[in-house]
mmCIF file of C-alpha atoms and ligand atoms in Angstrom:
data_model
loop_
_atom_site.group_PDB
_atom_site.id
_atom_site.type_symbol
_atom_site.label_atom_id
_atom_site.label_comp_id
_atom_site.label_asym_id
_atom_site.label_seq_id
_atom_site.Cartn_x
_atom_site.Cartn_y
_atom_site.Cartn_z
ATOM 1 C CA ALA A 1 -2.444 -19.616 17.311
ATOM 2 C CA ARG A 2 -4.500 -17.609 14.834
ATOM 3 C CA VAL A 3 -2.598 -17.948 11.604
ATOM 4 C CA ILE A 4 -3.052 -16.109 8.319
ATOM 5 C CA ASN A 5 -0.871 -17.657 5.658
ATOM 6 C CA THR A 6 0.036 -14.480 3.840
ATOM 7 C CA ALA A 7 1.742 -13.674 0.555
ATOM 8 C CA SER A 8 3.243 -10.453 -0.703
ATOM 9 C CA ALA A 9 3.283 -10.353 -4.504
ATOM 10 C CA GLN A 10 5.933 -7.895 -5.567
ATOM 11 C CA MET A 11 5.794 -6.540 -9.104
ATOM 12 C CA GLY A 12 8.592 -5.581 -11.416
ATOM 13 C CA PRO A 13 8.078 -2.573 -13.686
ATOM 14 C CA ILE A 14 4.871 -1.944 -15.641
ATOM 15 C CA SER A 15 5.649 -0.045 -18.838
ATOM 16 C CA ARG A 16 3.388 2.752 -20.014
ATOM 17 C CA SER A 17 2.352 0.668 -23.029
ATOM 18 C CA GLU A 18 1.463 -2.486 -21.059
ATOM 19 C CA THR A 19 -2.268 -3.174 -21.223
ATOM 20 C CA ARG A 20 -4.451 -3.707 -18.139
ATOM 21 C CA ARG A 21 -5.198 -7.165 -19.480
ATOM 22 C CA ASP A 22 -1.495 -8.104 -19.486
ATOM 23 C CA THR A 23 -0.927 -6.612 -16.032
ATOM 24 C CA VAL A 24 -3.907 -8.488 -14.609
ATOM 25 C CA ARG A 25 -2.478 -11.657 -16.144
ATOM 26 C CA ARG A 26 0.752 -11.079 -14.186
ATOM 27 C CA LEU A 27 -1.221 -10.542 -10.977
ATOM 28 C CA ILE A 28 -3.219 -13.725 -11.570
ATOM 29 C CA GLU A 29 -0.067 -15.740 -12.142
ATOM 30 C CA MET A 30 1.308 -14.586 -8.788
ATOM 31 C CA MET A 31 -2.046 -15.205 -7.114
ATOM 32 C CA ARG A 32 -1.904 -18.811 -8.316
ATOM 33 C CA GLU A 33 1.622 -19.202 -6.988
ATOM 34 C CA ALA A 34 0.590 -17.707 -3.642
ATOM 35 C CA LYS A 35 -2.288 -20.174 -3.404
ATOM 36 C CA ALA A 36 -0.061 -23.103 -4.390
ATOM 37 C CA ARG A 37 2.257 -22.102 -1.542
ATOM 38 C CA GLY A 38 -0.596 -22.192 0.946
ATOM 39 C CA ALA A 39 -1.528 -18.520 1.164
ATOM 40 C CA GLU A 40 -5.071 -17.395 1.906
ATOM 41 C CA LEU A 41 -4.307 -13.702 1.395
ATOM 42 C CA VAL A 42 -2.085 -11.961 -1.145
ATOM 43 C CA VAL A 43 -0.988 -8.324 -0.941
ATOM 44 C CA PHE A 44 -0.311 -6.545 -4.254
ATOM 45 C CA PRO A 45 1.383 -3.128 -4.746
ATOM 46 C CA GLU A 46 0.079 0.445 -4.843
ATOM 47 C CA LEU A 47 -1.380 1.449 -8.252
ATOM 48 C CA ALA A 48 -0.955 -2.145 -9.384
ATOM 49 C CA PHE A 49 -2.818 -1.997 -12.687
ATOM 50 C CA THR A 50 -0.765 0.679 -14.481
ATOM 51 C CA THR A 51 2.632 2.253 -14.659
ATOM 52 C CA PHE A 52 3.328 4.838 -11.927
ATOM 53 C CA PHE A 53 1.851 7.711 -13.976
ATOM 54 C CA PRO A 54 2.440 10.560 -11.414
ATOM 55 C CA ARG A 55 5.986 10.698 -12.778
ATOM 56 C CA TRP A 56 4.677 12.605 -15.793
ATOM 57 C CA LEU A 57 2.804 15.861 -16.307
ATOM 58 C CA ILE A 58 -0.260 14.685 -18.206
ATOM 59 C CA GLU A 59 -2.324 17.643 -19.362
ATOM 60 C CA ASP A 60 -4.804 15.834 -21.584
ATOM 61 C CA GLU A 61 -7.700 14.911 -19.287
ATOM 62 C CA ALA A 62 -8.826 11.895 -21.282
ATOM 63 C CA GLU A 63 -5.288 10.536 -21.219
ATOM 64 C CA LEU A 64 -5.052 11.118 -17.465
ATOM 65 C CA ASP A 65 -8.421 9.451 -16.906
ATOM 66 C CA SER A 66 -7.187 6.351 -18.721
ATOM 67 C CA PHE A 67 -4.979 5.527 -15.718
ATOM 68 C CA TYR A 68 -7.949 5.442 -13.300
ATOM 69 C CA GLU A 69 -10.590 2.811 -12.557
ATOM 70 C CA THR A 70 -14.174 4.043 -12.628
ATOM 71 C CA GLU A 71 -15.536 0.756 -11.321
ATOM 72 C CA MET A 72 -14.035 -2.056 -9.274
ATOM 73 C CA PRO A 73 -14.133 -4.667 -10.544
ATOM 74 C CA GLY A 74 -14.385 -3.315 -14.078
ATOM 75 C CA PRO A 75 -14.257 -5.313 -17.306
ATOM 76 C CA GLU A 76 -10.450 -5.583 -17.284
ATOM 77 C CA THR A 77 -9.976 -6.173 -13.558
ATOM 78 C CA ALA A 78 -12.844 -8.662 -13.131
ATOM 79 C CA PRO A 79 -10.648 -11.674 -14.056
ATOM 80 C CA LEU A 80 -8.580 -11.062 -10.903
ATOM 81 C CA PHE A 81 -11.714 -11.239 -8.750
ATOM 82 C CA GLU A 82 -12.964 -14.318 -10.597
ATOM 83 C CA GLU A 83 -9.649 -16.094 -10.147
ATOM 84 C CA ALA A 84 -9.562 -15.211 -6.436
ATOM 85 C CA LYS A 85 -13.015 -16.662 -5.975
ATOM 86 C CA LYS A 86 -12.118 -19.790 -7.934
ATOM 87 C CA LEU A 87 -8.954 -20.329 -5.886
ATOM 88 C CA GLY A 88 -10.535 -19.256 -2.601
ATOM 89 C CA ILE A 89 -7.853 -16.660 -1.861
ATOM 90 C CA GLY A 90 -8.333 -13.049 -0.796
ATOM 91 C CA PHE A 91 -6.286 -10.040 -1.821
ATOM 92 C CA ASN A 92 -5.365 -6.424 -1.194
ATOM 93 C CA VAL A 93 -4.662 -4.265 -4.236
ATOM 94 C CA GLY A 94 -4.060 -0.599 -4.974
ATOM 95 C CA TYR A 95 -5.461 1.397 -7.897
ATOM 96 C CA ALA A 96 -6.227 4.927 -9.040
ATOM 97 C CA GLU A 97 -9.904 5.599 -8.363
ATOM 98 C CA LEU A 98 -12.060 8.060 -10.310
ATOM 99 C CA VAL A 99 -15.515 8.744 -8.853
ATOM 100 C CA HIS A 100 -18.225 11.341 -8.994
ATOM 101 C CA GLU A 101 -18.923 12.459 -5.432
ATOM 102 C CA GLN A 102 -20.908 15.514 -4.336
ATOM 103 C CA GLY A 103 -21.341 16.507 -7.974
ATOM 104 C CA LYS A 104 -17.591 16.595 -8.575
ATOM 105 C CA LYS A 105 -15.045 14.427 -10.309
ATOM 106 C CA ARG A 106 -12.776 13.105 -7.594
ATOM 107 C CA ARG A 107 -9.539 11.168 -7.780
ATOM 108 C CA TYR A 108 -8.088 9.011 -5.042
ATOM 109 C CA ASN A 109 -5.135 6.687 -4.603
ATOM 110 C CA THR A 110 -7.101 3.716 -3.297
ATOM 111 C CA ALA A 111 -6.686 0.176 -1.958
ATOM 112 C CA ILE A 112 -9.276 -2.494 -1.313
ATOM 113 C CA LEU A 113 -9.427 -5.682 0.705
ATOM 114 C CA VAL A 114 -11.186 -8.568 -1.004
ATOM 115 C CA ASP A 115 -12.231 -11.727 0.831
ATOM 116 C CA PRO A 116 -11.648 -15.268 -0.489
ATOM 117 C CA GLY A 117 -15.199 -15.210 -1.873
ATOM 118 C CA GLY A 118 -14.231 -12.347 -4.205
ATOM 119 C CA GLU A 119 -16.225 -9.712 -2.253
ATOM 120 C CA ILE A 120 -14.788 -6.297 -1.373
ATOM 121 C CA VAL A 121 -14.796 -6.027 2.419
ATOM 122 C CA GLY A 122 -12.824 -2.820 2.915
ATOM 123 C CA LYS A 123 -11.691 0.297 1.094
ATOM 124 C CA TYR A 124 -8.947 2.785 1.971
ATOM 125 C CA ARG A 125 -7.959 6.047 0.265
ATOM 126 C CA LYS A 126 -4.371 7.254 0.704
ATOM 127 C CA VAL A 127 -4.134 10.040 3.268
ATOM 128 C CA HIS A 128 -0.499 11.176 2.960
ATOM 129 C CA LEU A 129 0.091 12.285 -0.625
ATOM 130 C CA PRO A 130 3.763 12.958 -1.330
ATOM 131 C CA GLY A 131 5.327 15.070 -4.060
ATOM 132 C CA HIS A 132 3.932 18.165 -5.712
ATOM 133 C CA ASP A 133 0.927 19.604 -7.496
ATOM 134 C CA ALA A 134 3.036 21.237 -10.209
ATOM 135 C CA PRO A 135 6.092 19.991 -12.105
ATOM 136 C CA GLN A 136 9.412 20.723 -10.452
ATOM 137 C CA PRO A 137 12.257 22.046 -12.591
ATOM 138 C CA GLY A 138 15.294 19.800 -12.785
ATOM 139 C CA ARG A 139 13.612 16.517 -11.895
ATOM 140 C CA THR A 140 14.086 13.643 -14.328
ATOM 141 C CA HIS A 141 10.897 12.130 -12.949
ATOM 142 C CA GLN A 142 8.118 14.205 -11.481
ATOM 143 C CA HIS A 143 6.087 13.043 -8.501
ATOM 144 C CA LEU A 144 2.679 14.660 -9.024
ATOM 145 C CA GLU A 145 0.519 12.771 -6.563
ATOM 146 C CA LYS A 146 -0.720 16.051 -5.068
ATOM 147 C CA ARG A 147 -1.961 17.026 -8.539
ATOM 148 C CA TYR A 148 -3.610 13.740 -9.442
ATOM 149 C CA PHE A 149 -5.212 12.715 -6.133
ATOM 150 C CA GLU A 150 -7.132 14.257 -3.262
ATOM 151 C CA PRO A 151 -6.215 13.213 0.288
ATOM 152 C CA GLY A 152 -8.265 10.191 1.303
ATOM 153 C CA ASN A 153 -11.538 10.947 3.075
ATOM 154 C CA LEU A 154 -12.133 7.563 4.695
ATOM 155 C CA GLY A 155 -9.649 7.799 7.563
ATOM 156 C CA PHE A 156 -7.707 4.739 8.727
ATOM 157 C CA GLY A 157 -10.312 2.043 9.154
ATOM 158 C CA VAL A 158 -9.937 -1.559 10.273
ATOM 159 C CA TRP A 159 -11.959 -4.560 9.189
ATOM 160 C CA ARG A 160 -12.742 -7.868 10.852
ATOM 161 C CA ALA A 161 -11.684 -10.409 8.253
ATOM 162 C CA TYR A 162 -9.464 -13.475 7.964
ATOM 163 C CA GLY A 163 -10.078 -14.170 11.659
ATOM 164 C CA GLY A 164 -8.367 -10.940 12.700
ATOM 165 C CA VAL A 165 -8.434 -7.164 12.580
ATOM 166 C CA MET A 166 -7.111 -5.962 9.238
ATOM 167 C CA GLY A 167 -5.940 -2.490 8.202
ATOM 168 C CA MET A 168 -4.618 -0.815 5.091
ATOM 169 C CA CYS A 169 -2.439 2.129 4.169
ATOM 170 C CA ILE A 170 -0.552 3.080 1.021
ATOM 171 C CA CYS A 171 3.118 3.814 0.339
ATOM 172 C CA ASN A 172 4.015 7.218 1.830
ATOM 173 C CA ASP A 173 1.547 6.557 4.688
ATOM 174 C CA ARG A 174 3.981 3.929 5.955
ATOM 175 C CA ARG A 175 6.491 6.607 6.964
ATOM 176 C CA TRP A 176 4.072 8.298 9.396
ATOM 177 C CA PRO A 177 3.688 6.910 12.927
ATOM 178 C CA GLU A 178 0.116 8.290 13.119
ATOM 179 C CA THR A 179 -0.923 5.911 10.337
ATOM 180 C CA TYR A 180 -0.145 2.818 12.379
ATOM 181 C CA ARG A 181 -1.210 4.302 15.710
ATOM 182 C CA VAL A 182 -4.720 5.198 14.552
ATOM 183 C CA MET A 183 -5.143 1.610 13.393
ATOM 184 C CA GLY A 184 -3.330 0.317 16.491
ATOM 185 C CA LEU A 185 -5.882 2.084 18.675
ATOM 186 C CA GLN A 186 -8.544 0.086 16.854
ATOM 187 C CA GLY A 187 -6.720 -3.165 17.593
ATOM 188 C CA VAL A 188 -5.212 -3.752 14.169
ATOM 189 C CA GLU A 189 -3.403 -7.067 13.804
ATOM 190 C CA MET A 190 -2.189 -6.841 10.219
ATOM 191 C CA VAL A 191 -1.479 -3.716 8.143
ATOM 192 C CA MET A 192 -1.295 -4.278 4.386
ATOM 193 C CA LEU A 193 0.345 -1.750 2.105
ATOM 194 C CA GLY A 194 1.832 -1.347 -1.344
ATOM 195 C CA TYR A 195 4.502 1.092 -2.470
ATOM 196 C CA ASN A 196 6.184 2.753 -5.468
ATOM 197 C CA THR A 197 9.339 4.360 -4.125
ATOM 198 C CA PRO A 198 11.834 5.900 -6.540
ATOM 199 C CA TYR A 199 15.386 5.939 -5.213
ATOM 200 C CA ASP A 200 15.668 9.643 -6.109
ATOM 201 C CA HIS A 201 12.505 10.699 -4.289
ATOM 202 C CA THR A 202 13.948 13.554 -2.207
ATOM 203 C CA GLN A 203 16.575 14.662 -4.749
ATOM 204 C CA HIS A 204 19.100 14.847 -1.890
ATOM 205 C CA PRO A 205 21.738 12.157 -2.492
ATOM 206 C CA ASP A 206 22.519 11.740 1.190
ATOM 207 C CA ILE A 207 18.875 10.989 2.015
ATOM 208 C CA ASP A 208 18.155 9.073 -1.185
ATOM 209 C CA SER A 209 21.093 6.723 -0.569
ATOM 210 C CA LEU A 210 19.211 5.536 2.532
ATOM 211 C CA THR A 211 15.993 4.712 0.635
ATOM 212 C CA GLN A 212 16.086 0.975 1.376
ATOM 213 C CA PHE A 213 16.919 1.564 5.034
ATOM 214 C CA HIS A 214 14.095 4.074 5.510
ATOM 215 C CA ASN A 215 11.660 1.757 3.736
ATOM 216 C CA HIS A 216 12.248 -1.020 6.234
ATOM 217 C CA LEU A 217 12.802 1.277 9.237
ATOM 218 C CA SER A 218 9.301 2.745 8.833
ATOM 219 C CA MET A 219 7.522 -0.578 8.516
ATOM 220 C CA GLN A 220 9.500 -2.336 11.255
ATOM 221 C CA ALA A 221 8.911 0.530 13.705
ATOM 222 C CA GLY A 222 5.205 0.687 12.821
ATOM 223 C CA ALA A 223 4.857 -3.044 13.367
ATOM 224 C CA TYR A 224 6.661 -3.186 16.710
ATOM 225 C CA GLN A 225 5.179 -0.027 18.220
ATOM 226 C CA ASN A 226 1.657 -1.169 17.416
ATOM 227 C CA ALA A 227 2.027 -4.912 17.916
ATOM 228 C CA THR A 228 0.902 -5.661 14.393
ATOM 229 C CA TRP A 229 2.003 -7.583 11.351
ATOM 230 C CA VAL A 230 2.951 -5.347 8.407
ATOM 231 C CA VAL A 231 2.975 -6.628 4.855
ATOM 232 C CA GLY A 232 4.716 -4.217 2.467
ATOM 233 C CA THR A 233 4.667 -4.937 -1.254
ATOM 234 C CA ALA A 234 6.738 -3.035 -3.796
ATOM 235 C CA LYS A 235 6.366 -2.218 -7.411
ATOM 236 C CA CYS A 236 10.013 -1.908 -8.258
ATOM 237 C CA GLY A 237 12.856 -2.122 -10.689
ATOM 238 C CA VAL A 238 13.487 0.360 -13.489
ATOM 239 C CA GLU A 239 10.077 1.509 -14.694
ATOM 240 C CA GLU A 240 10.143 3.951 -17.615
ATOM 241 C CA GLY A 241 13.644 5.024 -16.547
ATOM 242 C CA SER A 242 12.708 5.493 -12.863
ATOM 243 C CA ASN A 243 14.539 3.158 -10.505
ATOM 244 C CA MET A 244 12.296 2.018 -7.656
ATOM 245 C CA VAL A 245 13.074 0.137 -4.466
ATOM 246 C CA GLY A 246 12.115 -3.530 -4.026
ATOM 247 C CA GLN A 247 12.751 -5.496 -0.829
ATOM 248 C CA SER A 248 9.076 -6.255 -0.185
ATOM 249 C CA VAL A 249 8.687 -7.589 3.326
ATOM 250 C CA ILE A 250 6.488 -9.339 5.816
ATOM 251 C CA VAL A 251 7.224 -7.899 9.259
ATOM 252 C CA SER A 252 6.257 -9.550 12.537
ATOM 253 C CA PRO A 253 4.863 -7.619 15.548
ATOM 254 C CA SER A 254 8.355 -8.088 17.000
ATOM 255 C CA GLY A 255 9.586 -5.711 14.304
ATOM 256 C CA GLU A 256 11.560 -8.515 12.689
ATOM 257 C CA ILE A 257 11.442 -9.140 8.959
ATOM 258 C CA VAL A 258 10.338 -12.734 8.481
ATOM 259 C CA ALA A 259 10.223 -12.762 4.661
ATOM 260 C CA MET A 260 11.818 -10.494 2.085
ATOM 261 C CA ALA A 261 11.911 -10.401 -1.699
ATOM 262 C CA SER A 262 15.343 -10.885 -3.194
ATOM 263 C CA THR A 263 14.694 -9.756 -6.771
ATOM 264 C CA ILE A 264 13.400 -6.549 -8.319
ATOM 265 C CA GLY A 265 10.852 -8.333 -10.480
ATOM 266 C CA ASP A 266 7.577 -10.188 -10.053
ATOM 267 C CA GLU A 267 8.156 -12.307 -6.943
ATOM 268 C CA VAL A 268 5.938 -13.958 -4.351
ATOM 269 C CA ILE A 269 7.071 -14.210 -0.738
ATOM 270 C CA THR A 270 5.064 -15.893 1.999
ATOM 271 C CA ALA A 271 4.917 -16.177 5.771
ATOM 272 C CA ARG A 272 2.837 -17.916 8.382
ATOM 273 C CA CYS A 273 1.500 -14.896 10.278
ATOM 274 C CA ASP A 274 0.304 -15.821 13.763
ATOM 275 C CA LEU A 275 -1.840 -12.923 14.980
ATOM 276 C CA ASP A 276 -1.384 -14.049 18.573
ATOM 277 C CA ILE A 277 2.236 -12.908 18.465
ATOM 278 C CA GLY A 278 0.832 -9.360 18.469
ATOM 279 C CA LYS A 279 -1.275 -10.124 21.514
ATOM 280 C CA ARG A 280 1.874 -10.809 23.514
ATOM 281 C CA TYR A 281 3.113 -7.261 22.892
ATOM 282 C CA ARG A 282 -0.312 -5.679 23.424
ATOM 283 C CA GLU A 283 -0.586 -7.322 26.837
ATOM 284 C CA THR A 284 2.885 -6.247 28.026
ATOM 285 C CA ILE A 285 5.128 -3.444 26.782
ATOM 286 C CA PHE A 286 2.439 -1.957 24.482
ATOM 287 C CA ASP A 287 -0.630 -2.396 26.660
ATOM 288 C CA PHE A 288 -2.174 0.854 25.407
ATOM 289 C CA ALA A 289 -4.817 1.059 28.142
ATOM 290 C CA ARG A 290 -2.230 0.822 30.934
ATOM 291 C CA HIS A 291 0.698 2.740 29.490
ATOM 292 C CA ARG A 292 -0.421 5.402 27.019
ATOM 293 C CA GLU A 293 -0.593 9.016 28.230
ATOM 294 C CA PRO A 294 -2.900 10.760 25.722
ATOM 295 C CA ASP A 295 -2.983 14.027 27.688
ATOM 296 C CA ALA A 296 0.677 14.469 26.824
ATOM 297 C CA TYR A 297 0.007 13.948 23.112
ATOM 298 C CA ARG A 298 -2.458 16.777 22.424
ATOM 299 C CA LEU A 299 -0.167 18.669 20.049
ATOM 300 C CA ILE A 300 -0.358 15.773 17.633
ATOM 301 C CA VAL A 301 -3.898 16.579 16.563
ATOM 302 C CA GLU A 302 -3.399 20.366 16.362
ATOM 303 C CA ARG A 303 -3.114 21.864 12.846
HETATM 304 N N1 LIG B 401 4.196 6.421 -3.943
HETATM 305 C C1 LIG B 401 4.741 7.054 -2.888
HETATM 306 O O1 LIG B 401 4.021 7.470 -1.974
HETATM 307 N N2 LIG B 401 6.089 7.232 -2.898
HETATM 308 C C2 LIG B 401 6.810 7.994 -1.899
HETATM 309 C C3 LIG B 401 8.050 8.558 -2.466
HETATM 310 C C4 LIG B 401 7.831 9.739 -3.263
HETATM 311 S S1 LIG B 401 8.135 11.237 -2.466
HETATM 312 C C5 LIG B 401 8.268 12.381 -3.740
HETATM 313 C C6 LIG B 401 7.219 7.195 -0.681
HETATM 314 O O2 LIG B 401 7.063 7.712 0.419
HETATM 315 O O3 LIG B 401 7.732 6.090 -0.813
#
């Protein structure tokens, strides 16, 4: 067995007025609990340091910039890294990233993987950006990710860490089979992701009433079809009037949920994730080398 004792640290709402310092304190508290429960890796949500700001049209650039990190770790996020190093626990966390690349200000919805020594070993930038680039009439909460972020330019990488092959994606990415398959083709054994999913995200009541089902359906299918663990961590509860789904999960390569959050607040769940369970599927029903038929899939990479 190759076991990663893994925690998912779900967060309840972060209000717009909550300071980074206070939010980091909440993350540290959960990191300590995860460690006390035997975890060596803890997965935090998407955009874990601030409220989910794409729900508002923010026209003042300085105000918008205040939701982004220009360095990681920065002065306010460094305590999380220091605590991880002290405890000897690694983590995955999402944040809004502001960088100057090719002479331009660029914004990404980003996640990093940090090892138990406090070093960043991997970075991912969200590829599938949901929502709109302009406010939509009639919505109580906007979803302006297409306005505030560029699609990630790092692809779906995997990293050798924790004795396995680790991958990341972010929120809406989890609904797309290509996300998992590109990592699956690189032998991924654990996909870590965070999400902020408002119940009213499509504005169609019949679809929105299935939000919890679709959340789990996507992650369970991705796990099974690619023989990988999936750790999905929510930021949830009623945040600035927007009700977001919880039910953070740790999903086995069998597709089964082996741990699930039962609150809509800050909550740590843990599981003993044996990476060799995935091997069993990769050597039989999902032996990619023996059973895939890529010639029949060409349409998938056409524009
Ligand atoms: N954060 C994020 O990607 N949320 C989307 C829902 C919003 S769609 C307007 C999701 O897929 O969960």
